[in-house]
PDB file of C-alpha atoms and ligand atoms in Angstrom:
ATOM      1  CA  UNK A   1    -154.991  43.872  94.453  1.00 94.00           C
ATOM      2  CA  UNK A   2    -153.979  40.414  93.390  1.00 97.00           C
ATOM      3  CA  UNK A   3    -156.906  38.327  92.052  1.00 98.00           C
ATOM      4  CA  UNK A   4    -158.085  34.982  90.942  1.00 98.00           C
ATOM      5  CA  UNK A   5    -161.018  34.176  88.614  1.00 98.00           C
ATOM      6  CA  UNK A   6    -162.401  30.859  89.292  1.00 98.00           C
ATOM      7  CA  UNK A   7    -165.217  28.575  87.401  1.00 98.00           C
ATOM      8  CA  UNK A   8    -166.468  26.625  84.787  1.00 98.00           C
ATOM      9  CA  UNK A   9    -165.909  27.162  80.994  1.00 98.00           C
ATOM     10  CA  UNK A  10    -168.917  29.887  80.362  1.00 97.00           C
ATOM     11  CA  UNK A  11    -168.789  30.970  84.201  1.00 98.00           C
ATOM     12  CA  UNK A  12    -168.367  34.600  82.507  1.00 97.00           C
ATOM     13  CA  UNK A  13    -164.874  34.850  83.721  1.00 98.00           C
ATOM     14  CA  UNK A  14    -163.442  36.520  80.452  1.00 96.00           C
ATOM     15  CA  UNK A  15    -166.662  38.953  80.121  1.00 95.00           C
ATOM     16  CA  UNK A  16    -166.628  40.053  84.347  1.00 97.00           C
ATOM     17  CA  UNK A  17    -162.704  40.505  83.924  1.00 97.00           C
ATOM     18  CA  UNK A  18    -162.164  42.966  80.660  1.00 94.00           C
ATOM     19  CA  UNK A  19    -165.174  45.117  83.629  1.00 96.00           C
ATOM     20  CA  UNK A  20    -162.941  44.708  86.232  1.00 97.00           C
ATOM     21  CA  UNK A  21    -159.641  45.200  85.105  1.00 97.00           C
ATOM     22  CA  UNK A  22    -160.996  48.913  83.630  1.00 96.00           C
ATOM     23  CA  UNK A  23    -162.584  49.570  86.936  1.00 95.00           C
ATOM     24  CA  UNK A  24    -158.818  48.417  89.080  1.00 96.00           C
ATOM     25  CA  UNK A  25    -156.963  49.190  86.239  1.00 96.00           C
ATOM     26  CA  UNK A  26    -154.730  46.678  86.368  1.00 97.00           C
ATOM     27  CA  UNK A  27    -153.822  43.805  84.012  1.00 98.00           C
ATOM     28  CA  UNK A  28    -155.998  40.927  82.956  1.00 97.00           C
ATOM     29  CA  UNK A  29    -153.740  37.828  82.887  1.00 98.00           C
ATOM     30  CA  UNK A  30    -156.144  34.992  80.858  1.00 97.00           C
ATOM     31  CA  UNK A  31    -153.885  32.047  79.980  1.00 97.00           C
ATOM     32  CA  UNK A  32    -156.521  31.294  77.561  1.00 96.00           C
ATOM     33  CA  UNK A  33    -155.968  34.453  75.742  1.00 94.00           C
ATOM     34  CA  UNK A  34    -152.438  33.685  75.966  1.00 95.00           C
ATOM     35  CA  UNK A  35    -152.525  30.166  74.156  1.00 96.00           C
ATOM     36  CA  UNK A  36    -155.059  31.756  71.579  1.00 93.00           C
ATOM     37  CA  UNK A  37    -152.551  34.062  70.510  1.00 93.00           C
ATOM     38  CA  UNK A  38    -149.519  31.993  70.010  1.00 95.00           C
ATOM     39  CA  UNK A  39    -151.751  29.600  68.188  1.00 94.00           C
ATOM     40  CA  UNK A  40    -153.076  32.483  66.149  1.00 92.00           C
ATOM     41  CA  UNK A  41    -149.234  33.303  65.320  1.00 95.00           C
ATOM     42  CA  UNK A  42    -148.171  29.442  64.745  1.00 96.00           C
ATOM     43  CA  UNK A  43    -144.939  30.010  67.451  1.00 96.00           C
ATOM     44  CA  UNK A  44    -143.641  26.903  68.899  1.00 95.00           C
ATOM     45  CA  UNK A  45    -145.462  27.138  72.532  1.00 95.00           C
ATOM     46  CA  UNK A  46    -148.782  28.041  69.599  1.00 96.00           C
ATOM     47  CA  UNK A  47    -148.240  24.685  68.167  1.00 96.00           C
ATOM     48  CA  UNK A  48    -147.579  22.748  71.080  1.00 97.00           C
ATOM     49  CA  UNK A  49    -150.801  24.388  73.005  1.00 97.00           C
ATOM     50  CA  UNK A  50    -152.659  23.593  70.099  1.00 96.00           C
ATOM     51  CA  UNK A  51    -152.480  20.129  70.756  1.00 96.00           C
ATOM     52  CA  UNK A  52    -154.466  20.138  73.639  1.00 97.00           C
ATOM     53  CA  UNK A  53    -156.408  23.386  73.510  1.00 96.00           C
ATOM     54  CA  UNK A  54    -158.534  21.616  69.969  1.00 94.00           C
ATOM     55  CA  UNK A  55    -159.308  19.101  72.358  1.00 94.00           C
ATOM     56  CA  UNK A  56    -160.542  20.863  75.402  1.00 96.00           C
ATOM     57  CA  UNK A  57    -157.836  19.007  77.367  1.00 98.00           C
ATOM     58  CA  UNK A  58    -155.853  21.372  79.881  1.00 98.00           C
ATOM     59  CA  UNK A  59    -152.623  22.249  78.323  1.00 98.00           C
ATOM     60  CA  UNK A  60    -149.422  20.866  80.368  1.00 98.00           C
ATOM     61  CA  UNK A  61    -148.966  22.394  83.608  1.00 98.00           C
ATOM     62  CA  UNK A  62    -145.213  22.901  83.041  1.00 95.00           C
ATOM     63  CA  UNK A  63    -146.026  25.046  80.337  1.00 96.00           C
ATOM     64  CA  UNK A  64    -148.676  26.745  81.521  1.00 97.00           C
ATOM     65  CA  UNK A  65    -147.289  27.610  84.854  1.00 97.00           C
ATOM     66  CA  UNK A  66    -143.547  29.193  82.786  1.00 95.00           C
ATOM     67  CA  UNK A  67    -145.636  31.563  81.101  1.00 95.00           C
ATOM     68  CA  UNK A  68    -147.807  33.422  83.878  1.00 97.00           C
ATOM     69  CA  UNK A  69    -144.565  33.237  86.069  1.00 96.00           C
ATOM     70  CA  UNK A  70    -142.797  35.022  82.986  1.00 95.00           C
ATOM     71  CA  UNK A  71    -146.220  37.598  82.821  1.00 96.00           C
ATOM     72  CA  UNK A  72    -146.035  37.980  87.067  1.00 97.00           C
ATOM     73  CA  UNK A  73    -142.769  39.500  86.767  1.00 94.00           C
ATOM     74  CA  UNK A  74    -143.656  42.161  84.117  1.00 95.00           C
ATOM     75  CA  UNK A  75    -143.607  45.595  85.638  1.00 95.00           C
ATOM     76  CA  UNK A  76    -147.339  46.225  84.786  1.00 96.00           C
ATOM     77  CA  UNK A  77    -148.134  43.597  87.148  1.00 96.00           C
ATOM     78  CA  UNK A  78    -146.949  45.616  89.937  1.00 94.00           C
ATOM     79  CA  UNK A  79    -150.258  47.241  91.324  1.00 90.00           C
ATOM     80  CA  UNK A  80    -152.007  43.853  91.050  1.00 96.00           C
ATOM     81  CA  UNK A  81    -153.131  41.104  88.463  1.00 98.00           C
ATOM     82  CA  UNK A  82    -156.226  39.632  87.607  1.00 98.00           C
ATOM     83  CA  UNK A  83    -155.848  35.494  86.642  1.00 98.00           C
ATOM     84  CA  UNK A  84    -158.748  34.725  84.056  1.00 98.00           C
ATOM     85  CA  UNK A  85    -158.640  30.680  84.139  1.00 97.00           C
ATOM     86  CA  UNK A  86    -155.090  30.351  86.060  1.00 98.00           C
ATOM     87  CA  UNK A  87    -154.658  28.292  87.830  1.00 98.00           C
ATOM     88  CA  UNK A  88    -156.536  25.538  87.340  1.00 98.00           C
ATOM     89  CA  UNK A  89    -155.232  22.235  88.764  1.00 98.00           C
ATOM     90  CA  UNK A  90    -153.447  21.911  92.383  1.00 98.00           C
ATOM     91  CA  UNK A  91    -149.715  21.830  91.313  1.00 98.00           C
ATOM     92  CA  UNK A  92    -150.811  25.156  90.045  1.00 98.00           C
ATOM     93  CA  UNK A  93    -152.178  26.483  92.329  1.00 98.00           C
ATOM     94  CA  UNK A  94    -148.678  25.104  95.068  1.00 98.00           C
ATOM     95  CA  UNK A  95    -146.641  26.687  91.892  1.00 98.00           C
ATOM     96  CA  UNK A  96    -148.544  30.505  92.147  1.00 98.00           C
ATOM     97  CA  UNK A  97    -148.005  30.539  95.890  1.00 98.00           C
ATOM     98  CA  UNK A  98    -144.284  29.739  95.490  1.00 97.00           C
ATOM     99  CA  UNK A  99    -143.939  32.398  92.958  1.00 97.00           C
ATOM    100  CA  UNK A 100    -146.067  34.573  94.865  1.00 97.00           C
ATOM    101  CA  UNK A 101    -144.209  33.696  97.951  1.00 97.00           C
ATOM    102  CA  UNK A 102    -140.583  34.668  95.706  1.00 96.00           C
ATOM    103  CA  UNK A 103    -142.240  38.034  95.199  1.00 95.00           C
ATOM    104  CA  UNK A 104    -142.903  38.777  98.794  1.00 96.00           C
ATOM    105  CA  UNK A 105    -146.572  38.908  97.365  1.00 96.00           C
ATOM    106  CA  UNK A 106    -150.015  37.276  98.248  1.00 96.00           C
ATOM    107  CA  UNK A 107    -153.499  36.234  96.652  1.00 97.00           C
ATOM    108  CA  UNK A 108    -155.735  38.725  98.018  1.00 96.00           C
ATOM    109  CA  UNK A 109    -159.247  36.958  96.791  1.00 96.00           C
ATOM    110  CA  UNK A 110    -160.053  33.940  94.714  1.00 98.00           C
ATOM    111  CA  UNK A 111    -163.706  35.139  93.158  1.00 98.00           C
ATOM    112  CA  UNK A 112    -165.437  31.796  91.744  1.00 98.00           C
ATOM    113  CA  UNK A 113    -168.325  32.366  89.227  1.00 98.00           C
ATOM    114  CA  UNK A 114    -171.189  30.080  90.197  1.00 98.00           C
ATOM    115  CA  UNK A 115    -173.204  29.039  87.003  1.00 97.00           C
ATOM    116  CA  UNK A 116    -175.612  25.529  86.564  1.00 95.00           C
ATOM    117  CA  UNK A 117    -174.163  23.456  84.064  1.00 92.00           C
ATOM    118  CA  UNK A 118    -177.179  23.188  82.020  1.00 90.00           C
ATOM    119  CA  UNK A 119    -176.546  27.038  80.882  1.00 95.00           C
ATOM    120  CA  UNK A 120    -172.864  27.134  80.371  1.00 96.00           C
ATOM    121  CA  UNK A 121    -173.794  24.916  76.703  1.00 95.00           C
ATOM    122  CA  UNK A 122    -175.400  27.550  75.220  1.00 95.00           C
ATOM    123  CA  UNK A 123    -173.322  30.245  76.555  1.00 96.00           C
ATOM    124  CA  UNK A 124    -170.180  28.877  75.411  1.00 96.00           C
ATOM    125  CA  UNK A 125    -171.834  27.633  71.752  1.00 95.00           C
ATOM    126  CA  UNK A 126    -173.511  31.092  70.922  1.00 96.00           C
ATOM    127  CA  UNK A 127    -170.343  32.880  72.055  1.00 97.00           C
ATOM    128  CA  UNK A 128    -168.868  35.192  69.656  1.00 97.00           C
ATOM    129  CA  UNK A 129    -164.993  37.009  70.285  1.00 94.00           C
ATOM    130  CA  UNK A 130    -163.617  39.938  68.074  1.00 94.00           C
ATOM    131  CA  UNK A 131    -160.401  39.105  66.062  1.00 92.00           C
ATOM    132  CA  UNK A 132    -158.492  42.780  66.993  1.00 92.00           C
ATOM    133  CA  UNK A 133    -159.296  43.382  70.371  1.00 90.00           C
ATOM    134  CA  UNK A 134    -160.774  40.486  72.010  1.00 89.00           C
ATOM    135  CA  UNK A 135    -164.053  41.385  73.635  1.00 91.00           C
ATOM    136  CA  UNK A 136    -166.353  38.929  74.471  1.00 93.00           C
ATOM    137  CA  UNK A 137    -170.238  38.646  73.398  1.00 96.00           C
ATOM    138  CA  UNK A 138    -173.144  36.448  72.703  1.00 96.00           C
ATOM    139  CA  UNK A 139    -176.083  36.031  69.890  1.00 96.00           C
ATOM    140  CA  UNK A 140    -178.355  36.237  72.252  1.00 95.00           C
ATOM    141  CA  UNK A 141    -177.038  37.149  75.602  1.00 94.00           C
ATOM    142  CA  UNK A 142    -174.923  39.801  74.957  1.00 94.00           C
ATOM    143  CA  UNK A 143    -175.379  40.737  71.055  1.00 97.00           C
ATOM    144  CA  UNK A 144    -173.077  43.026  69.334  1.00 97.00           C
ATOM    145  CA  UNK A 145    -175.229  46.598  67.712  1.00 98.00           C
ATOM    146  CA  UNK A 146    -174.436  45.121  64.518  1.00 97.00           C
ATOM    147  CA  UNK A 147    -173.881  41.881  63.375  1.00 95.00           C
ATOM    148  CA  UNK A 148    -170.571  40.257  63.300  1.00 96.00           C
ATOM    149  CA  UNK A 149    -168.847  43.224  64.071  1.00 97.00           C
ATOM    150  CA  UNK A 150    -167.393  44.596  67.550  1.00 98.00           C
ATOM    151  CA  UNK A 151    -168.999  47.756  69.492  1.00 97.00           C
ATOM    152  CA  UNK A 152    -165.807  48.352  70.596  1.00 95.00           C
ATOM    153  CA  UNK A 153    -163.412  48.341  67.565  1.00 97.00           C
ATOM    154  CA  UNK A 154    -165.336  47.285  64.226  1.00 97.00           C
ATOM    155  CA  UNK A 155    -162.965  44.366  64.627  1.00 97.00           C
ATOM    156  CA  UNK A 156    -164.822  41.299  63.160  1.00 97.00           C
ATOM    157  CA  UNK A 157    -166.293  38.210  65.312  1.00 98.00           C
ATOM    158  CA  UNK A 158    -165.379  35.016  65.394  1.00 96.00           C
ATOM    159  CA  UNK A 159    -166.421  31.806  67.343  1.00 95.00           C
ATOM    160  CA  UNK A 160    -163.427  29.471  69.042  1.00 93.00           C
ATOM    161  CA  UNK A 161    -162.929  26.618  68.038  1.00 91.00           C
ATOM    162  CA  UNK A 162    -163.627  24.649  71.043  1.00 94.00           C
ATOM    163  CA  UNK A 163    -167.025  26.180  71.405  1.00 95.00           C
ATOM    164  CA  UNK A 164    -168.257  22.722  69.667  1.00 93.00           C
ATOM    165  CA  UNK A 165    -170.337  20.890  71.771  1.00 92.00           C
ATOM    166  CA  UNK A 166    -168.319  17.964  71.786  1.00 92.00           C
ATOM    167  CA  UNK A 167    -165.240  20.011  72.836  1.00 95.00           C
ATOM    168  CA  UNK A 168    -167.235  21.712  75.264  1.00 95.00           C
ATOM    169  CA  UNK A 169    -167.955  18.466  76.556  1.00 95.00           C
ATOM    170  CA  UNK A 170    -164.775  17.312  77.149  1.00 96.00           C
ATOM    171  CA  UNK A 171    -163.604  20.929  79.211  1.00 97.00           C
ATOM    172  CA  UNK A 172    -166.779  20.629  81.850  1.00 96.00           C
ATOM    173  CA  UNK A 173    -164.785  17.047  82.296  1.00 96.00           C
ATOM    174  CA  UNK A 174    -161.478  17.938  82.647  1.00 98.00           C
ATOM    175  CA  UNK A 175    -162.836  21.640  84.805  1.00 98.00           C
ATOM    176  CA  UNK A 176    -164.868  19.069  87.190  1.00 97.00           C
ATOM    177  CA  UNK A 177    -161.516  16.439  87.773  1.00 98.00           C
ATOM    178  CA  UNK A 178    -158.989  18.749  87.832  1.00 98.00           C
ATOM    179  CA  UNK A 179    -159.996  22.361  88.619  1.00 98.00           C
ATOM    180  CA  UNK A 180    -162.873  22.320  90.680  1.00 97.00           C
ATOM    181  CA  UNK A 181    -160.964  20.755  93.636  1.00 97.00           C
ATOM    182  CA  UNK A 182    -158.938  24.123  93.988  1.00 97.00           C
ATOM    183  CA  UNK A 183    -162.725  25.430  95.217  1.00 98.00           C
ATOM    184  CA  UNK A 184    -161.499  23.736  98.495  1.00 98.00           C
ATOM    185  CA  UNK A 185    -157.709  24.922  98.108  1.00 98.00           C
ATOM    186  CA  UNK A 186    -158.800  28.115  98.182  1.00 98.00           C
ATOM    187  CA  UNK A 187    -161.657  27.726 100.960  1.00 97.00           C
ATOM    188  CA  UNK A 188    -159.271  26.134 103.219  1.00 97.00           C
ATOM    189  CA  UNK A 189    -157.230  29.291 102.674  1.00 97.00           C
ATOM    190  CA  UNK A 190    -159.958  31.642 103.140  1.00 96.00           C
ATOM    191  CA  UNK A 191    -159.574  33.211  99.883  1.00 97.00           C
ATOM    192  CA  UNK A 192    -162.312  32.293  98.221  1.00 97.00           C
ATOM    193  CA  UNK A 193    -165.717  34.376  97.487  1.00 96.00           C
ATOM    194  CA  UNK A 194    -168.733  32.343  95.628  1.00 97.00           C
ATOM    195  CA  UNK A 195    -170.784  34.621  93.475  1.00 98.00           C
ATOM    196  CA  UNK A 196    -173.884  34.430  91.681  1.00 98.00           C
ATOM    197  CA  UNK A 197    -173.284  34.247  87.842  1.00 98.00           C
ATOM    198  CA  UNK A 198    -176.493  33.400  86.704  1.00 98.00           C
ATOM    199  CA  UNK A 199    -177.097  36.778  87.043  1.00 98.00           C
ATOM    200  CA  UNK A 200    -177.222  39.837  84.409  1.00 96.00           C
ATOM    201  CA  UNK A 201    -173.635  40.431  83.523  1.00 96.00           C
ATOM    202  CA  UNK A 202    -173.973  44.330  84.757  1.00 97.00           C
ATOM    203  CA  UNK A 203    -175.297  42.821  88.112  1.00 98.00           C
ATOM    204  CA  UNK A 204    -172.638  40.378  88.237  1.00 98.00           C
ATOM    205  CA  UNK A 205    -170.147  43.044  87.874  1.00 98.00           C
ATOM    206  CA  UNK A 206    -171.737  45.121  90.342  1.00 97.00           C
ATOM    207  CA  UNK A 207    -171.712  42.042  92.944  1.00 97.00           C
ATOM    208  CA  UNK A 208    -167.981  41.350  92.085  1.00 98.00           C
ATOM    209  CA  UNK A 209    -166.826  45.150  92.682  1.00 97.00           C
ATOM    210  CA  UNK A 210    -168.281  45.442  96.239  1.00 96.00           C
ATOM    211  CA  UNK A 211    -166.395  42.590  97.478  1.00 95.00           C
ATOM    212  CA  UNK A 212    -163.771  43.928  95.807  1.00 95.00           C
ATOM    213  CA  UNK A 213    -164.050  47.101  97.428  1.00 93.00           C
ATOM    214  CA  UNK A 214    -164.678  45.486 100.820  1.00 87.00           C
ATOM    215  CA  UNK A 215    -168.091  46.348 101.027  1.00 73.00           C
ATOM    216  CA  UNK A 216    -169.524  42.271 101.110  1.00 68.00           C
ATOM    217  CA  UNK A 217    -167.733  39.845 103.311  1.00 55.00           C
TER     218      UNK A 217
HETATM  219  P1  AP5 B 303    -160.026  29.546  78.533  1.00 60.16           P
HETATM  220  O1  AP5 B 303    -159.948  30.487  77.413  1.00 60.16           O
HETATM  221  O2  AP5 B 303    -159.648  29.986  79.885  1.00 60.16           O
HETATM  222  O3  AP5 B 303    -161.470  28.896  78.521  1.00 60.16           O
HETATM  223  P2  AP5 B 303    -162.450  28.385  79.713  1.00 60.16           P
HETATM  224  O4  AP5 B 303    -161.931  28.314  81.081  1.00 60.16           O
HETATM  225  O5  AP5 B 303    -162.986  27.141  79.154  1.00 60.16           O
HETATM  226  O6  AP5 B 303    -163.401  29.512  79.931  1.00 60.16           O
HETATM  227  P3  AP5 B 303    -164.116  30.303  78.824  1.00 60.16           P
HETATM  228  O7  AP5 B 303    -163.212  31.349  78.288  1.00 60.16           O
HETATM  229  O8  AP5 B 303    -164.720  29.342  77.846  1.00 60.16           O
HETATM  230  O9  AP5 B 303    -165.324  30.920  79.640  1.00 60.16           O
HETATM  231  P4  AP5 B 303    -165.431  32.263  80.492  1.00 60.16           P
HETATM  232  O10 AP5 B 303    -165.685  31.873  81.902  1.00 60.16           O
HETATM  233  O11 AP5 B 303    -164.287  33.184  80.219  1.00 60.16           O
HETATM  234  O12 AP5 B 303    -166.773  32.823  79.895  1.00 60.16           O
HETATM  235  P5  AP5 B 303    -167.061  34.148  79.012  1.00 60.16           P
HETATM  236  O13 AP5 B 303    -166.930  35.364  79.859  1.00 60.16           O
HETATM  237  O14 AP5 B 303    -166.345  34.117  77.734  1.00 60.16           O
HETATM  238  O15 AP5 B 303    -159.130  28.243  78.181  1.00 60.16           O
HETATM  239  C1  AP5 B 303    -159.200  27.662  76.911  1.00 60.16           C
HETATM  240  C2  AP5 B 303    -158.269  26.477  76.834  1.00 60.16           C
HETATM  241  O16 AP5 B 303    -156.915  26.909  77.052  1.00 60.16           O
HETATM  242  C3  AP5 B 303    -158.497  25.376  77.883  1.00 60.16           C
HETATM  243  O17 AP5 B 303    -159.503  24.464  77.482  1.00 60.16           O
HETATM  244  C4  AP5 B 303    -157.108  24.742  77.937  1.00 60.16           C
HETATM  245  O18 AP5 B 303    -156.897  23.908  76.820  1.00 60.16           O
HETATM  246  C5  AP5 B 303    -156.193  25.949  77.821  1.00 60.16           C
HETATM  247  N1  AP5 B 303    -155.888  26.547  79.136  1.00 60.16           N
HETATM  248  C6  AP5 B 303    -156.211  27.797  79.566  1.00 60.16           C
HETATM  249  N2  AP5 B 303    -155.773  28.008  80.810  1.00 60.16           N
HETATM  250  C7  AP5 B 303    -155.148  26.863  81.195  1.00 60.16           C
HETATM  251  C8  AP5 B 303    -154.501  26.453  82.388  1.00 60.16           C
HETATM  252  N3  AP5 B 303    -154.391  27.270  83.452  1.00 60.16           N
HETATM  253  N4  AP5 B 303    -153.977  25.204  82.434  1.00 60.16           N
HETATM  254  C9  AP5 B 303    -154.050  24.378  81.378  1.00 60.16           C
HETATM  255  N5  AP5 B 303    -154.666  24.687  80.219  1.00 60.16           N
HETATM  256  C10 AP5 B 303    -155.210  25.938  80.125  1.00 60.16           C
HETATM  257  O19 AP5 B 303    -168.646  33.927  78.769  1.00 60.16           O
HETATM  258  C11 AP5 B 303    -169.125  32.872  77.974  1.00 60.16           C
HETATM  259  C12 AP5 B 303    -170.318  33.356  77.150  1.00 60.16           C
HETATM  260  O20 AP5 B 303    -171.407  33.644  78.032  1.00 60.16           O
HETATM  261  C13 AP5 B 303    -170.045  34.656  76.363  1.00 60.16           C
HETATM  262  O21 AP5 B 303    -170.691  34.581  75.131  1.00 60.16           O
HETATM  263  C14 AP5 B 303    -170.677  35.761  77.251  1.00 60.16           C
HETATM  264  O22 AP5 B 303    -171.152  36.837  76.473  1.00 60.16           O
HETATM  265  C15 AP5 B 303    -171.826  35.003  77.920  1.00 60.16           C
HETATM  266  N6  AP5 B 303    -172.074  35.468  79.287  1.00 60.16           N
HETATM  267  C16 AP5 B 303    -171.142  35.798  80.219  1.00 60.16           C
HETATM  268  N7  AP5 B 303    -171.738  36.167  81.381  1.00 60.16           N
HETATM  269  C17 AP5 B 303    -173.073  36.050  81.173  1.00 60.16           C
HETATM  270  C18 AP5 B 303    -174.218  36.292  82.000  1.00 60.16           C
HETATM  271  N8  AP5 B 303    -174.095  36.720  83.274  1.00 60.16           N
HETATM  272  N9  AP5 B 303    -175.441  36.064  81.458  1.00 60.16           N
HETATM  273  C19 AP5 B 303    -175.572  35.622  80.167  1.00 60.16           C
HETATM  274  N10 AP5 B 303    -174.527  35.389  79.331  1.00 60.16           N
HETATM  275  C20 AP5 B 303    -173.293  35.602  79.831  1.00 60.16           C
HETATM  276 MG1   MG B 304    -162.564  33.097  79.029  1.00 60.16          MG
END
């Protein structure tokens, strides 16, 4: 199964896809994640992302597009992919259908979180990652058991740094020009399943896996 993750910064695309990944078992492909990391490391594509990613500006496609081609071909990816915030501007999008298309592959469903703007502010500001392992939580919305520190690994929290308001500011802008007109890239195509993420996150997972198991049209 071969899927997209589509919507705003704060849709609850990162939290919905470490859920579904377990539940496919396949990989989760976030080219956030991946820019974090190099930054995190200082390598040359770290430095370079950097750049843009302190901003809340989109990284270049040419960049962005070399490394999820580079991740597509990894034999991991075999029995599916999930794309957490890929791709997010049209030549993108043309790009993954030519690689796809190389692969003798396709884009089974393009799931697009639907959350108000008003709430993605304070989801994004009182957001809270763990250094070692990554997962996801909130100070209110999704709290750790103890403070600071991750249910999952005792790894310790951290906020991003473009979880300012100013910088969050900046990525609704550049999500509304250049990312949500792949809504009707991937409508036109079919592919693409609206659902609720206002919701609990445990009911938003629930929604997601029925579609993915073909149980919603
Ligand atoms: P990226 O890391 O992809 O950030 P984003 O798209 O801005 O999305 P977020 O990760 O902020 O939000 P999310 O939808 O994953 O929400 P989450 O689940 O964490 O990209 C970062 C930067 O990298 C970009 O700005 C750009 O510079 C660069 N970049 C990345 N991809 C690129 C590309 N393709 N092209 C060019 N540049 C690229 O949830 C948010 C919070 O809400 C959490 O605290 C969570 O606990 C909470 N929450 C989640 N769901 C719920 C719920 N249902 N109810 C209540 N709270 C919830
Ligand atoms: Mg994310």
């Amino acid at each position: 199964m071969n899927i997209i993750f589509m919507g705003p910064p704060g849709a609850g695309k990162g939290t919905q896809a470490e859920r579904i990944v377990m539940e496919f078992e396949i990989p989760h492909i976030s080219t956030g994640d991946a820019f974090r990391l190099a930054m995190s490391q200082g390598t040359p594509l770290g430095l370079k992302a950097k750049e843009y990613v302190d901003q809340g500006l989109l990284v270049p496609d040419e960049i962005t597009i070399g490394i999820v081609k580079e991740r597509l071909q990894q034999e991991d990816c075999g029995k599916g992919f999930l794309l957490d915030g890929f791709p997010r501007t049209i030549s993108q999008a043309e790009a993954l259908d030519s690689i796809m298309a190389d692969m003798e592959r396709k884009i089974d469903y393009a799931i697009n979180l639907v959350v108000d703007r008003k709430l993605l502010l304070d989801r994004l500001t009182g957001r809270r990652i763990c250094k070692k392992c990554g997962a996801t939580y909130h100070v209110l919305f999704n709290p750790p058991k103890a403070e600071n520190i991750c249910d999952k690994c005792s790894g310790e929290l951290y906020q991003r740094s473009d979880d300012t308001a100013e910088k969050v500011g900046t990525r609704l802008d550049e999500y509304i020009n250049k990312t949500a007109p792949l809504l009707d890239y991937y409508r036109s195509k079919n592919l693409l399943l609206e659902v609720n993420g206002e919701e609990e996150i445990d009911t938003v997972t629930s929604n997601i896996v029925k579609i993915l198991r073909g149980q919603v049209q």
